[in-house]
Short mmCIF file of C-alpha atoms and ligand atoms in Angstrom, two decimals:
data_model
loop_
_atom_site.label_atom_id
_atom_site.label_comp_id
_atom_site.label_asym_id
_atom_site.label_seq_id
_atom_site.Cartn_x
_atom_site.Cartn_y
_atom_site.Cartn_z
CA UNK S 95 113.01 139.88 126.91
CA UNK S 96 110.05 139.41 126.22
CA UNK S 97 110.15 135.71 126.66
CA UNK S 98 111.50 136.11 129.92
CA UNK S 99 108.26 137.96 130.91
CA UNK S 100 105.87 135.17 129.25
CA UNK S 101 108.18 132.40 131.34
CA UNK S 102 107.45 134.77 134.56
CA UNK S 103 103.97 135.24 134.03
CA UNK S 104 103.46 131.30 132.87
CA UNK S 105 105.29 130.09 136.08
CA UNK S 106 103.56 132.58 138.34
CA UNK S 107 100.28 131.41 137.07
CA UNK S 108 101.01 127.87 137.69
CA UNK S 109 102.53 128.60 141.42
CA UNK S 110 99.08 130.22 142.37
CA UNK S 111 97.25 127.25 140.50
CA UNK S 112 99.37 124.98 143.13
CA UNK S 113 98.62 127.03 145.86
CA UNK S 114 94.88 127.04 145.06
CA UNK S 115 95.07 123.41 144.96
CA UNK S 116 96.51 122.71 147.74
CA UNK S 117 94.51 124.97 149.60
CA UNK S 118 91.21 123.77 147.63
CA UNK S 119 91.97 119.94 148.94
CA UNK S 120 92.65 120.96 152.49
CA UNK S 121 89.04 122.31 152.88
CA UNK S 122 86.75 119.59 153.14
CA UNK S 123 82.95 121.83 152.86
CA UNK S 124 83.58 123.51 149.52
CA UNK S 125 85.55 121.31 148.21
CA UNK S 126 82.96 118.35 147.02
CA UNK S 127 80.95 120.90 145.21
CA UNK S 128 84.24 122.09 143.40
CA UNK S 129 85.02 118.56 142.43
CA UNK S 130 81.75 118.50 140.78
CA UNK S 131 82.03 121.48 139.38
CA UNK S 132 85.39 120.85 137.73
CA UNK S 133 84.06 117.35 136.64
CA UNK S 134 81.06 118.90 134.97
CA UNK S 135 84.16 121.32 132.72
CA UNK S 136 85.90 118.45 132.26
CA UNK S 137 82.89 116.24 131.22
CA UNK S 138 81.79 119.24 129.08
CA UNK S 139 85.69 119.33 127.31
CA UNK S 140 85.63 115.69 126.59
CA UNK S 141 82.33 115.95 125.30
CA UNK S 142 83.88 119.15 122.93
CA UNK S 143 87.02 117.23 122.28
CA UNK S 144 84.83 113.97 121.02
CA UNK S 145 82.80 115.69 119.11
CA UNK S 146 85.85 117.13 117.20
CA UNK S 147 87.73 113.97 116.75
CA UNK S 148 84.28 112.60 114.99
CA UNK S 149 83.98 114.96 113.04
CA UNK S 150 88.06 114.72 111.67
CA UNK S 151 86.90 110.58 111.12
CA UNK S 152 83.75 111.90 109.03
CA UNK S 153 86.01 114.26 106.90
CA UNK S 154 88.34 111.51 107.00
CA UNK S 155 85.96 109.26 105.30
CA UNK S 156 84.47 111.67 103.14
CA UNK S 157 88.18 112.07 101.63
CA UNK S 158 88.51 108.42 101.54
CA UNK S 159 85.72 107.69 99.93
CA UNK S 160 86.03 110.67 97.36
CA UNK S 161 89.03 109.31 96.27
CA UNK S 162 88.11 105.55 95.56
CA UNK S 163 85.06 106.65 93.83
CA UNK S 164 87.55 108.78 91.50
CA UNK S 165 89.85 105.74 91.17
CA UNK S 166 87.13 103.53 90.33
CA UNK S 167 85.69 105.42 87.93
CA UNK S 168 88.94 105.99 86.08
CA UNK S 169 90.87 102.95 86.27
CA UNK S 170 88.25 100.64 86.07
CA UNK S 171 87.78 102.69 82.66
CA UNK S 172 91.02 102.59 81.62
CA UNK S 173 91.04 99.17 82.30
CA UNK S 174 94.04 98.32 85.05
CA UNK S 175 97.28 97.34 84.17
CA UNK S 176 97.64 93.45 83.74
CA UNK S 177 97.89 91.58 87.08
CA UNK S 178 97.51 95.16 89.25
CA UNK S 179 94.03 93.41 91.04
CA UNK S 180 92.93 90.10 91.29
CA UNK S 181 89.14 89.45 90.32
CA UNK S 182 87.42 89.58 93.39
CA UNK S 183 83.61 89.24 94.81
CA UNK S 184 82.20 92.94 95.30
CA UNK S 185 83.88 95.25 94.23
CA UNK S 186 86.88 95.43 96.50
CA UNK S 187 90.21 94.51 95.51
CA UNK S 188 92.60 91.57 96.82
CA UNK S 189 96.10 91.99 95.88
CA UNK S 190 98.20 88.59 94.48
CA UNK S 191 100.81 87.71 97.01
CA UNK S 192 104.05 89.01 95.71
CA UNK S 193 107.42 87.42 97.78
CA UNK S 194 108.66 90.13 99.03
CA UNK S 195 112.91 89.93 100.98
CA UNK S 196 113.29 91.59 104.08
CA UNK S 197 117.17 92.75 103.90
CA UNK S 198 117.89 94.12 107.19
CA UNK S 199 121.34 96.11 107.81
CA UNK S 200 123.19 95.72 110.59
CA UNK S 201 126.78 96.65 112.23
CA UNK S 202 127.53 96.15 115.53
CA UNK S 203 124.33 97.21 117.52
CA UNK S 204 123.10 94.03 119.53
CA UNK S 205 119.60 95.63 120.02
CA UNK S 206 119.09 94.35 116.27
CA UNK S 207 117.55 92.25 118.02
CA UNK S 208 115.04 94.37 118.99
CA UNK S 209 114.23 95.48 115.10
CA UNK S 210 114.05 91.21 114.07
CA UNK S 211 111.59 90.70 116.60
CA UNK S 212 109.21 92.71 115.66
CA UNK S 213 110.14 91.55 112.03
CA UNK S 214 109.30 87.90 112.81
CA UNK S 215 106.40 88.64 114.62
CA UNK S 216 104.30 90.80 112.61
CA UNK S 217 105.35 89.16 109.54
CA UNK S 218 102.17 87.39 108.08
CA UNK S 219 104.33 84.44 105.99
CA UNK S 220 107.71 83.46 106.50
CA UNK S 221 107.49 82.66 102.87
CA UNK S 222 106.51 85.30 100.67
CA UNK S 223 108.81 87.70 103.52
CA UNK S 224 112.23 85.55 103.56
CA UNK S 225 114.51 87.30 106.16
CA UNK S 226 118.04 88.24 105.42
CA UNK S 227 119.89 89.90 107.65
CA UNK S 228 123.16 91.44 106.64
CA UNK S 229 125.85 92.47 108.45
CA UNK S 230 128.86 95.28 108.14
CA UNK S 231 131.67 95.34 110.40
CA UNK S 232 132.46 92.36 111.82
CA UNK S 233 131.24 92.50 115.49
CA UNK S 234 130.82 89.61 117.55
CA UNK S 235 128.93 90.41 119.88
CA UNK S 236 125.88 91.42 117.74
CA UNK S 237 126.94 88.36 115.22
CA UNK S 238 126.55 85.82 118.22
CA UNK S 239 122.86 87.78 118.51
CA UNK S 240 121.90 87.57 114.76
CA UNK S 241 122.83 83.84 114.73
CA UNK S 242 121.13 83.17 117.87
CA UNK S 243 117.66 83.49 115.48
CA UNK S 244 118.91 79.92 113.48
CA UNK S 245 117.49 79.20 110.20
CA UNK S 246 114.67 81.53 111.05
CA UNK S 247 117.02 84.51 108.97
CA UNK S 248 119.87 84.43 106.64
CA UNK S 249 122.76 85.84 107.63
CA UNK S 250 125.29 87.01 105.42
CA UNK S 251 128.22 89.18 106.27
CA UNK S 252 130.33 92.01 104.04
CA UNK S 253 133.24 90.50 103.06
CA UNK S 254 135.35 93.68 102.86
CA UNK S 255 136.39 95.12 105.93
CA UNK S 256 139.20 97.05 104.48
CA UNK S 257 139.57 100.30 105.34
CA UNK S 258 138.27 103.28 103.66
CA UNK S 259 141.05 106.34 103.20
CA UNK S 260 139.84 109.43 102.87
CA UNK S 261 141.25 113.19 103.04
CA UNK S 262 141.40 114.72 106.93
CA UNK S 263 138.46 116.69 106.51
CA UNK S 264 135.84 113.94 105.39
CA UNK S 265 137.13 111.34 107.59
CA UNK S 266 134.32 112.57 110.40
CA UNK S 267 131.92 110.99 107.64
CA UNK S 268 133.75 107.45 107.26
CA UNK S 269 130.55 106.10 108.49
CA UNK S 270 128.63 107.35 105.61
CA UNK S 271 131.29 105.92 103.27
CA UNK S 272 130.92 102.01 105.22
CA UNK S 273 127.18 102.26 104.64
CA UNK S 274 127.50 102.88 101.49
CA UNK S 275 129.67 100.35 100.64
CA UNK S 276 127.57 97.94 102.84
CA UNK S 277 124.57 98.68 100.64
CA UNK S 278 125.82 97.99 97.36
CA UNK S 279 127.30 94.80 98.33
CA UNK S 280 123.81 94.03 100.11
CA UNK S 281 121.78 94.55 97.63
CA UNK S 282 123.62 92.86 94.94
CA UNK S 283 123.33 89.76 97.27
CA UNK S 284 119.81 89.90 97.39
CA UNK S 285 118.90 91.05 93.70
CA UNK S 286 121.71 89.68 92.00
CA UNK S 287 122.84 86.30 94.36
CA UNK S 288 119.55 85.44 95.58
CA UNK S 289 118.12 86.71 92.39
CA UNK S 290 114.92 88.45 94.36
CA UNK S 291 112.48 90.71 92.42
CA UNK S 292 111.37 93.11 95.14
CA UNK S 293 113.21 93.59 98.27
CA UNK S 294 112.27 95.56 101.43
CA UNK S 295 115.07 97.67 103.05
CA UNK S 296 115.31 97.80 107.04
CA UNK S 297 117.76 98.96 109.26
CA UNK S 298 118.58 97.33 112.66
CA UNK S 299 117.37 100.51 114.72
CA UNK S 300 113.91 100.55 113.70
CA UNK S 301 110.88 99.62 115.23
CA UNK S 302 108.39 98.62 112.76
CA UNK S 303 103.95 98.89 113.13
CA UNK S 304 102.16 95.49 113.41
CA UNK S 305 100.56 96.62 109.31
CA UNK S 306 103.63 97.36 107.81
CA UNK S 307 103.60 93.91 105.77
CA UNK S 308 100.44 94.64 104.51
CA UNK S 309 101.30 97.97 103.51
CA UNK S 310 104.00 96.92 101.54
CA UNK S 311 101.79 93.60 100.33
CA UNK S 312 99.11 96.06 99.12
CA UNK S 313 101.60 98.87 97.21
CA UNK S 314 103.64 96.60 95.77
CA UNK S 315 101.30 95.91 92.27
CA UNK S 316 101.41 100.34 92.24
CA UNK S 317 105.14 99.65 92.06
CA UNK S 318 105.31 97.31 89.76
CA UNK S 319 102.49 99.13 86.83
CA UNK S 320 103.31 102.42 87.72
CA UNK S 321 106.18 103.48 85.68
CA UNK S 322 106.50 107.22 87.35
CA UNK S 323 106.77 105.27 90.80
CA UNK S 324 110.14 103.71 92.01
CA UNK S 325 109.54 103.44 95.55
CA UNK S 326 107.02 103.12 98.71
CA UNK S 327 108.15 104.13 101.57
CA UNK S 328 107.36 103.44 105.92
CA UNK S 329 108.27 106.89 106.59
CA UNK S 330 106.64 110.55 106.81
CA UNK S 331 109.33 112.86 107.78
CA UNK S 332 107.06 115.19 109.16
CA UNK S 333 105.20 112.22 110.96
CA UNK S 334 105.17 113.80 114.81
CA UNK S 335 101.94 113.24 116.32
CA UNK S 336 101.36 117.06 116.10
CA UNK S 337 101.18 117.67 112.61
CA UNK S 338 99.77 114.07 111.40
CA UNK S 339 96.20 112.86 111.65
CA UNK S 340 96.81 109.78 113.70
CA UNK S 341 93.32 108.06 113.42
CA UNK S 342 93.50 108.45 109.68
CA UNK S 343 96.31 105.78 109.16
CA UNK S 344 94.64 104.75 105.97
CA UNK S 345 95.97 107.27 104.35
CA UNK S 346 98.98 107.22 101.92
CA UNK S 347 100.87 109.93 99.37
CA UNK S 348 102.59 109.94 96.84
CA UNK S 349 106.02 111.75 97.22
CA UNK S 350 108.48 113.49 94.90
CA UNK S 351 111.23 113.67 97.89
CA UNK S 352 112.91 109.73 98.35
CA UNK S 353 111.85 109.35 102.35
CA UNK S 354 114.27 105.67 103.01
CA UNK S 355 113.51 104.32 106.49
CA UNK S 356 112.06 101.44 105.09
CA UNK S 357 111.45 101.22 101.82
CA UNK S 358 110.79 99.13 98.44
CA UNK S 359 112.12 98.49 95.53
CA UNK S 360 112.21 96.41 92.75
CA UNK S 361 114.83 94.49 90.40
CA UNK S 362 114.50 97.03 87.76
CA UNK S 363 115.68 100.23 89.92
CA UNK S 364 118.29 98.19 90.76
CA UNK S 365 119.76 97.26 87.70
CA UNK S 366 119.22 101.14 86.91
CA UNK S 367 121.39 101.94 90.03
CA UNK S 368 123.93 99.45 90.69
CA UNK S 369 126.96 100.37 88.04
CA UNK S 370 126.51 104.13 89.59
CA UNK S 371 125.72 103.80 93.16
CA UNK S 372 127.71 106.27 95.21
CA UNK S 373 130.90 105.90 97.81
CA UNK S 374 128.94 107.93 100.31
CA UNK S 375 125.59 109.65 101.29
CA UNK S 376 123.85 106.86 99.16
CA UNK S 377 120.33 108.43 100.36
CA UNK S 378 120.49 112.06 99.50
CA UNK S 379 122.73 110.52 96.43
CA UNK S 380 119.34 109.03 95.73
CA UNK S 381 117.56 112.26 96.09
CA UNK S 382 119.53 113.52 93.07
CA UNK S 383 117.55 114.49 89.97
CA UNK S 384 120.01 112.29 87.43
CA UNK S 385 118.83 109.08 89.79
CA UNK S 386 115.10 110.20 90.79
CA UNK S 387 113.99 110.50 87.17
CA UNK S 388 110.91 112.54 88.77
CA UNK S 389 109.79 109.54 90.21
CA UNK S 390 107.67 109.12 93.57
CA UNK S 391 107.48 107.00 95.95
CA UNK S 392 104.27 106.24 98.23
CA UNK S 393 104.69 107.22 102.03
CA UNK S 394 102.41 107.05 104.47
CA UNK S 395 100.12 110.06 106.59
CA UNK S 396 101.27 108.11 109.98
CA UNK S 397 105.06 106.29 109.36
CA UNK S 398 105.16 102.45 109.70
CA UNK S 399 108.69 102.65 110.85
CA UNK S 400 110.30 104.78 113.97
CA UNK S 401 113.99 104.66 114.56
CA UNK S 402 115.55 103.78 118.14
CA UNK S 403 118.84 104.60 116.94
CA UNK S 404 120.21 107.58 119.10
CA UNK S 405 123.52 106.51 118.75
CA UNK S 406 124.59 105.60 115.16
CA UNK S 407 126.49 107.55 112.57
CA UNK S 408 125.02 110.27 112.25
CA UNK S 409 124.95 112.71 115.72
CA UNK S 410 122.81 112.13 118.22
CA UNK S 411 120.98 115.26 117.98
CA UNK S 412 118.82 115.12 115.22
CA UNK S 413 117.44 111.89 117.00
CA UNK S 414 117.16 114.05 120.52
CA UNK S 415 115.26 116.96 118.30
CA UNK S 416 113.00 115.01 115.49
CA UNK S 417 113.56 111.41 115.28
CA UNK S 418 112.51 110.35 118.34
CA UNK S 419 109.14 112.46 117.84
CA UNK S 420 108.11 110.56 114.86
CA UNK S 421 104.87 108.86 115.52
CA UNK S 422 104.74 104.63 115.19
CA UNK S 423 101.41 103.94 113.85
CA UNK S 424 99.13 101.60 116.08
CA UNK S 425 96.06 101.56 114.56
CA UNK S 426 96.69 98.77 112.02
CA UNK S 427 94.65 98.95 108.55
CA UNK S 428 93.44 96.07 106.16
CA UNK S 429 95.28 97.87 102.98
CA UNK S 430 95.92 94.15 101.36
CA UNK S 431 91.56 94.50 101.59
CA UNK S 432 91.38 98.19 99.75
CA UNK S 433 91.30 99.76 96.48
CA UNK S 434 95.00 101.48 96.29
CA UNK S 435 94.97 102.87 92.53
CA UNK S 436 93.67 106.30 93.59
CA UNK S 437 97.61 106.35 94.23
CA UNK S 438 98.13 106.02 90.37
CA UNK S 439 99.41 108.72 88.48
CA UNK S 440 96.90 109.35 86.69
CA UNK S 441 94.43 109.09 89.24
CA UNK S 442 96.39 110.55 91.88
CA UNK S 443 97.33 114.25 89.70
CA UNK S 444 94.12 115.10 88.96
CA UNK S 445 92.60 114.62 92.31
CA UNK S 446 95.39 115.86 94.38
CA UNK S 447 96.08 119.47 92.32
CA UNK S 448 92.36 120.20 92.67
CA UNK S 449 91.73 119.10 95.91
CA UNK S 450 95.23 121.31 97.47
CA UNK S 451 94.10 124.42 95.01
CA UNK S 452 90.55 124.49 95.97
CA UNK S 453 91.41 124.80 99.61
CA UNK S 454 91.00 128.38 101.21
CA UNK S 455 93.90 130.57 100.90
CA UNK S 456 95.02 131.64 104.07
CA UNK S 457 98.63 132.87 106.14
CA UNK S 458 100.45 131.41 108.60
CA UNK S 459 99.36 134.18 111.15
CA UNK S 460 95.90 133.79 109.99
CA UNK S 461 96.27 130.28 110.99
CA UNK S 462 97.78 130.66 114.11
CA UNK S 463 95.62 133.00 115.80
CA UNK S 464 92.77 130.92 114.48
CA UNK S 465 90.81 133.54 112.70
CA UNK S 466 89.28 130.88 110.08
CA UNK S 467 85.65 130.40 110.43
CA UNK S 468 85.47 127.28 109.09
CA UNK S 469 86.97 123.42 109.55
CA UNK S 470 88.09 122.51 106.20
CA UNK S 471 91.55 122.47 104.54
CA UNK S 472 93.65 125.49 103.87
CA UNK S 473 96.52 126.26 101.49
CA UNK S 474 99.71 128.67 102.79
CA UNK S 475 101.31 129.45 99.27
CA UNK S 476 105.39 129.84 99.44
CA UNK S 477 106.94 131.36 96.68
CA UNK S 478 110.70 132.09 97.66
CA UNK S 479 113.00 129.31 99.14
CA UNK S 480 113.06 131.73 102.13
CA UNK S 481 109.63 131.65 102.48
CA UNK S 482 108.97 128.01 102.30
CA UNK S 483 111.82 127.60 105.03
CA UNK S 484 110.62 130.25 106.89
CA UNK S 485 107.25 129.00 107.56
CA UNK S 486 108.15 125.54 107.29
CA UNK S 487 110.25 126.37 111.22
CA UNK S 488 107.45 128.06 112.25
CA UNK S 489 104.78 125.27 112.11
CA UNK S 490 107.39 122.79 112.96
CA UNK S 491 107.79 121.17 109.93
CA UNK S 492 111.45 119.81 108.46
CA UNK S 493 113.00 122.82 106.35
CA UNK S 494 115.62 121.49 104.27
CA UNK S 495 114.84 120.60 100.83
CA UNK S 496 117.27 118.33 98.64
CA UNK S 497 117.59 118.82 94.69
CA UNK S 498 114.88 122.03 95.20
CA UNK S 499 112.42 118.76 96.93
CA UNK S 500 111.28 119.30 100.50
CA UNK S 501 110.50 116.52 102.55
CA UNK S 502 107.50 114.72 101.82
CA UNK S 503 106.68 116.88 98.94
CA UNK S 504 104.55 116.00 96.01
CA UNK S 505 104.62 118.49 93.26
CA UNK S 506 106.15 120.97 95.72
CA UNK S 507 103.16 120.49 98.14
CA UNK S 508 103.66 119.75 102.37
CA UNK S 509 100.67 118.21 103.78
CA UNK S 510 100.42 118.31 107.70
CA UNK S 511 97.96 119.07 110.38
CA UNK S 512 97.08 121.83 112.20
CA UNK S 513 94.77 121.79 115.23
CA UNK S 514 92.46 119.40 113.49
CA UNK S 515 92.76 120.67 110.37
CA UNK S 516 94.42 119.47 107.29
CA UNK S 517 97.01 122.13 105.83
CA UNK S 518 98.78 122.58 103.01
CA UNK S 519 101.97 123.96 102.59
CA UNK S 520 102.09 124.47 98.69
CA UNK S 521 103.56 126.75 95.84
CA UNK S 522 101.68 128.54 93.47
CA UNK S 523 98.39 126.98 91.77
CA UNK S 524 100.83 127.83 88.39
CA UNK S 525 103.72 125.16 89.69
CA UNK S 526 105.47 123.28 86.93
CA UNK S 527 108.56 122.05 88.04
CA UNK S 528 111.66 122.09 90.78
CA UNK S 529 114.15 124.74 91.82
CA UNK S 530 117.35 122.78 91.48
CA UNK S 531 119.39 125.56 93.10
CA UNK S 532 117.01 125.23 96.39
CA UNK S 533 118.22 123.85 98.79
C1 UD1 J 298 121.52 107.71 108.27
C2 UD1 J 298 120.11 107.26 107.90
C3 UD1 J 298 120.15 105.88 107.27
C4 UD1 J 298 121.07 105.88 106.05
C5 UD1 J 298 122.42 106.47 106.42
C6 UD1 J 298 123.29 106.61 105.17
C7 UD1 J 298 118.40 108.22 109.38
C8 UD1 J 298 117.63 108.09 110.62
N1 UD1 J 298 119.27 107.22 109.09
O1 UD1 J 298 122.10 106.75 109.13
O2 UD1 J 298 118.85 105.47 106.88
O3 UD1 J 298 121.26 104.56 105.58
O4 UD1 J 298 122.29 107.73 107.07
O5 UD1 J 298 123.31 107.82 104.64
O6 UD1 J 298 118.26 109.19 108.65
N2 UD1 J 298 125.92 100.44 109.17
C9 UD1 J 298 126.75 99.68 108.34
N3 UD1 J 298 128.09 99.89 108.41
C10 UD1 J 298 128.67 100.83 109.22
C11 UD1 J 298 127.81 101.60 110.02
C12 UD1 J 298 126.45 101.40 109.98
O7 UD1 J 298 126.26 98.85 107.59
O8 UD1 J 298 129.91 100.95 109.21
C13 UD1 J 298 124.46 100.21 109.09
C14 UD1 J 298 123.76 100.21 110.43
O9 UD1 J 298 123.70 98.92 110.97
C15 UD1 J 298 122.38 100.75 110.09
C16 UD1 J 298 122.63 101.66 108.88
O10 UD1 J 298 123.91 101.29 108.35
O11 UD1 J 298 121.51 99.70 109.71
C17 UD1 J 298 122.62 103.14 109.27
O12 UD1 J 298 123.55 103.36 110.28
P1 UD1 J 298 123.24 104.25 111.59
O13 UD1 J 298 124.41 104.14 112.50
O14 UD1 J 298 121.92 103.91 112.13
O15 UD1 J 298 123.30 105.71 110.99
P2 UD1 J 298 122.19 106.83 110.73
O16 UD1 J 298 122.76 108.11 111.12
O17 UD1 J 298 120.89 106.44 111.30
MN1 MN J 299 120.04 104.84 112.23
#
């Protein structure tokens, strides 16, 4: 009901804005003056809204900066794990060029093309990113496409096309059961056949950002030295332009909840994996406990990787309601040129429980009717499952948590934005572990 009214009075208010307008650019006298006038507001606004946005870069900054001093001062003390940075002029930090495979899945979508494209063109050396490009169930059509790129990718092709039989009520999911399948036979080609050491898992449906090889370039030596890591990640599942900082595209997390959609790995997660991995669900498989090992993987604030896949396996409705929101960074950064260990452990803890806990206190109502007088970060504390879902909906954030983990969480904590300011959604300051049972 009392939507309806708000609709009512929101639609009435626009009509007589129309009608004002209209009337307002039919009358020539007044209506030069009133130009001005509403040039002057909106010259003031942009002036306001400037002003605001350089002051986000500053804090922006400040954070970066904060954190590099801290992983300077600790790393460089605890001397850095063999190999992590080269020696370089200055301070700043070059990372040595690991090879890196690009194993793209595909099926029988011809826009794949679309996805190797922007694969071959943003990649910065064909050899340290060797394309393969492997494909599931037999189609022609997209075959005919995939070969069409010549010796530019590999193309291999799963063997077994059997069929999968499965009891009448999970036979809906028989998709979820071929990608599965698909991805173990994959990624034994490329770790096992081709004998890689890292790969970099794609999907045909995603776009990819221009920096996304020097993303991966620059994380990979965190991978590698840092034992309680086992993946980086493209992808912030909370990464609409609403509730992310899009000019701060520097910065990265770590992440206790496994985000796929473009991610890294090396040899030695596979070997852990590859006698167990699943029929079906492989991801939230992933997401277990017994396979996470309370690992994380790095993600980043603004995602590297937006899927165009509306229709796939899964229903086109989550695409139509979040996917297609999720913001494709475009403001490329130099990470191969910066100093990444503030993402180690043991520089990352420290930092990132003080830095969450000594942010004001506030509620989500508190929030919302904007009665902080101040700029800086805030903390909404959840304690229930209930709670953390309930506010979660409210500020637009994904709800659903898998093995007690929600999305993007580190240590239980949800980082987003909110009207310019940086928010986090986070348990008690007393947090130790998990909730299994939440889910
Ligand atoms: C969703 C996930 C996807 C994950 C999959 C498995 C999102 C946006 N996507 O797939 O990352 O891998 O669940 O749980 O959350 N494919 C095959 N064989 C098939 C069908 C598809 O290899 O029989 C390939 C596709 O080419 C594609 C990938 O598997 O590269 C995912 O398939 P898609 O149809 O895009 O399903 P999603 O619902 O996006
Ligand atoms: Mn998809």
């Amino acid at each position: 009901m009392r939507q309806k009214l708000l609709v009512y009075v929101v639609a009435g208010t626009l009509l007589w804005s129309l009608v004002y307008l209209l009337v307002f650019v039919n009358r020539p006298n007044g209506s030069v003056r009133r130009t001005e006038e509403t040039l002057n507001s909106l010259t003031e606004q942009l002036a306001d809204l400037q002003n605001t946005l350089s002051q986000q870069n500053a804090e922006n900054r400040r954070l970066l900066d904060a954190l590099n001093k801290i992983a300077d001062n600790r790393a460089v003390a605890a001397a850095a794990p063999a190999g992590l940075v080269a020696p370089a002029a200055g301070g700043g930090a070059t990372v040595a060029a690991p090879v890196i495979a690009v194993l793209v899945f595909a099926c029988n979508r011809v826009t794949v093309s679309r996805h190797l494209d922007q694969v071959l063109r943003y990649r910065p050396d064909p050899a340290r990113f060797p394309v393969i490009v492997s494909q599931d169930c037999g189609d022609r059509p997209t075959a005919e496409v995939i070969a069409g790129y010549g010796s530019a990718v590999k193309h291999i092709q799963q063997p077994d096309q059997s069929d999968i039989v499965l009891p009448a009520k999970e036979k809906k999911f028989k998709g979820y059961f071929k990608i599965a399948r698909h991805y173990r036979w994959a990624l034994s080609q490329a770790f096992d056949t081709f004998n890689h050491s890292t790969v970099l898992i794609l999907e045909d449906d995603l776009d990819i950002a221009p920096d996304i090889f020097d993303y991966f370039t620059s994380t990979y030596p965190l991978l590698r030295d840092d034992p309680t890591l086992w993946c980086v990640s493209a992808w912030n599942d909370n990464g609409k332009l609403s509730r992310i900082n899009a000019s701060a595209a520097e910065l990265l997390y770590r992440s206790d909840f496994f985000p796929g959609l473009g991610w890294m790995i090396t040899d030695k997660l596979w070997h852990e994996l590859r006698d167990k991995w699943p029929k079906s669900y492989w991801d939230d498989w992933m997401r277990e406990p017994a396979q996470r090992l309370d690992r994380a993987c790095i993600r980043p604030e603004v995602s590297r990787t937006r899927t165009f896949g509306k229709k796939g396996v899964s229903n086109g409705l989550f695409f139509e309601k979040h996917l297609k929101f999720i913001h494709l960074n475009d403001r490329p950064v130099p990470f191969t040129k910066m100093d990444m260990r503030y993402l180690l452990r043991e520089n990352y803890d420290p930092w990132f429980v003080d830095h969450v806990y000594s942010c004001q206190e506030v509620t989500y109502t508190e929030l919302k009717a904007r009665q902080i007088g101040h700029k800086d970060c805030v903390r909404i504390q959840y304690v229930t499952k209930d709670g953390f879902k309930r506010t979660a909906k409210m500020l637009g954030l994904m709800d659903d948590l898998k093995s007690g983990v929600p999305r993007t969480g580190y240590r239980g904590v949800v980082s987003f934005m909110y009207e310019d300011r940086r928010v986090y959604l986070a348990p008690r300051p007393d947090w130790t572990k998990y909730d299994l049972t939440w889910s």
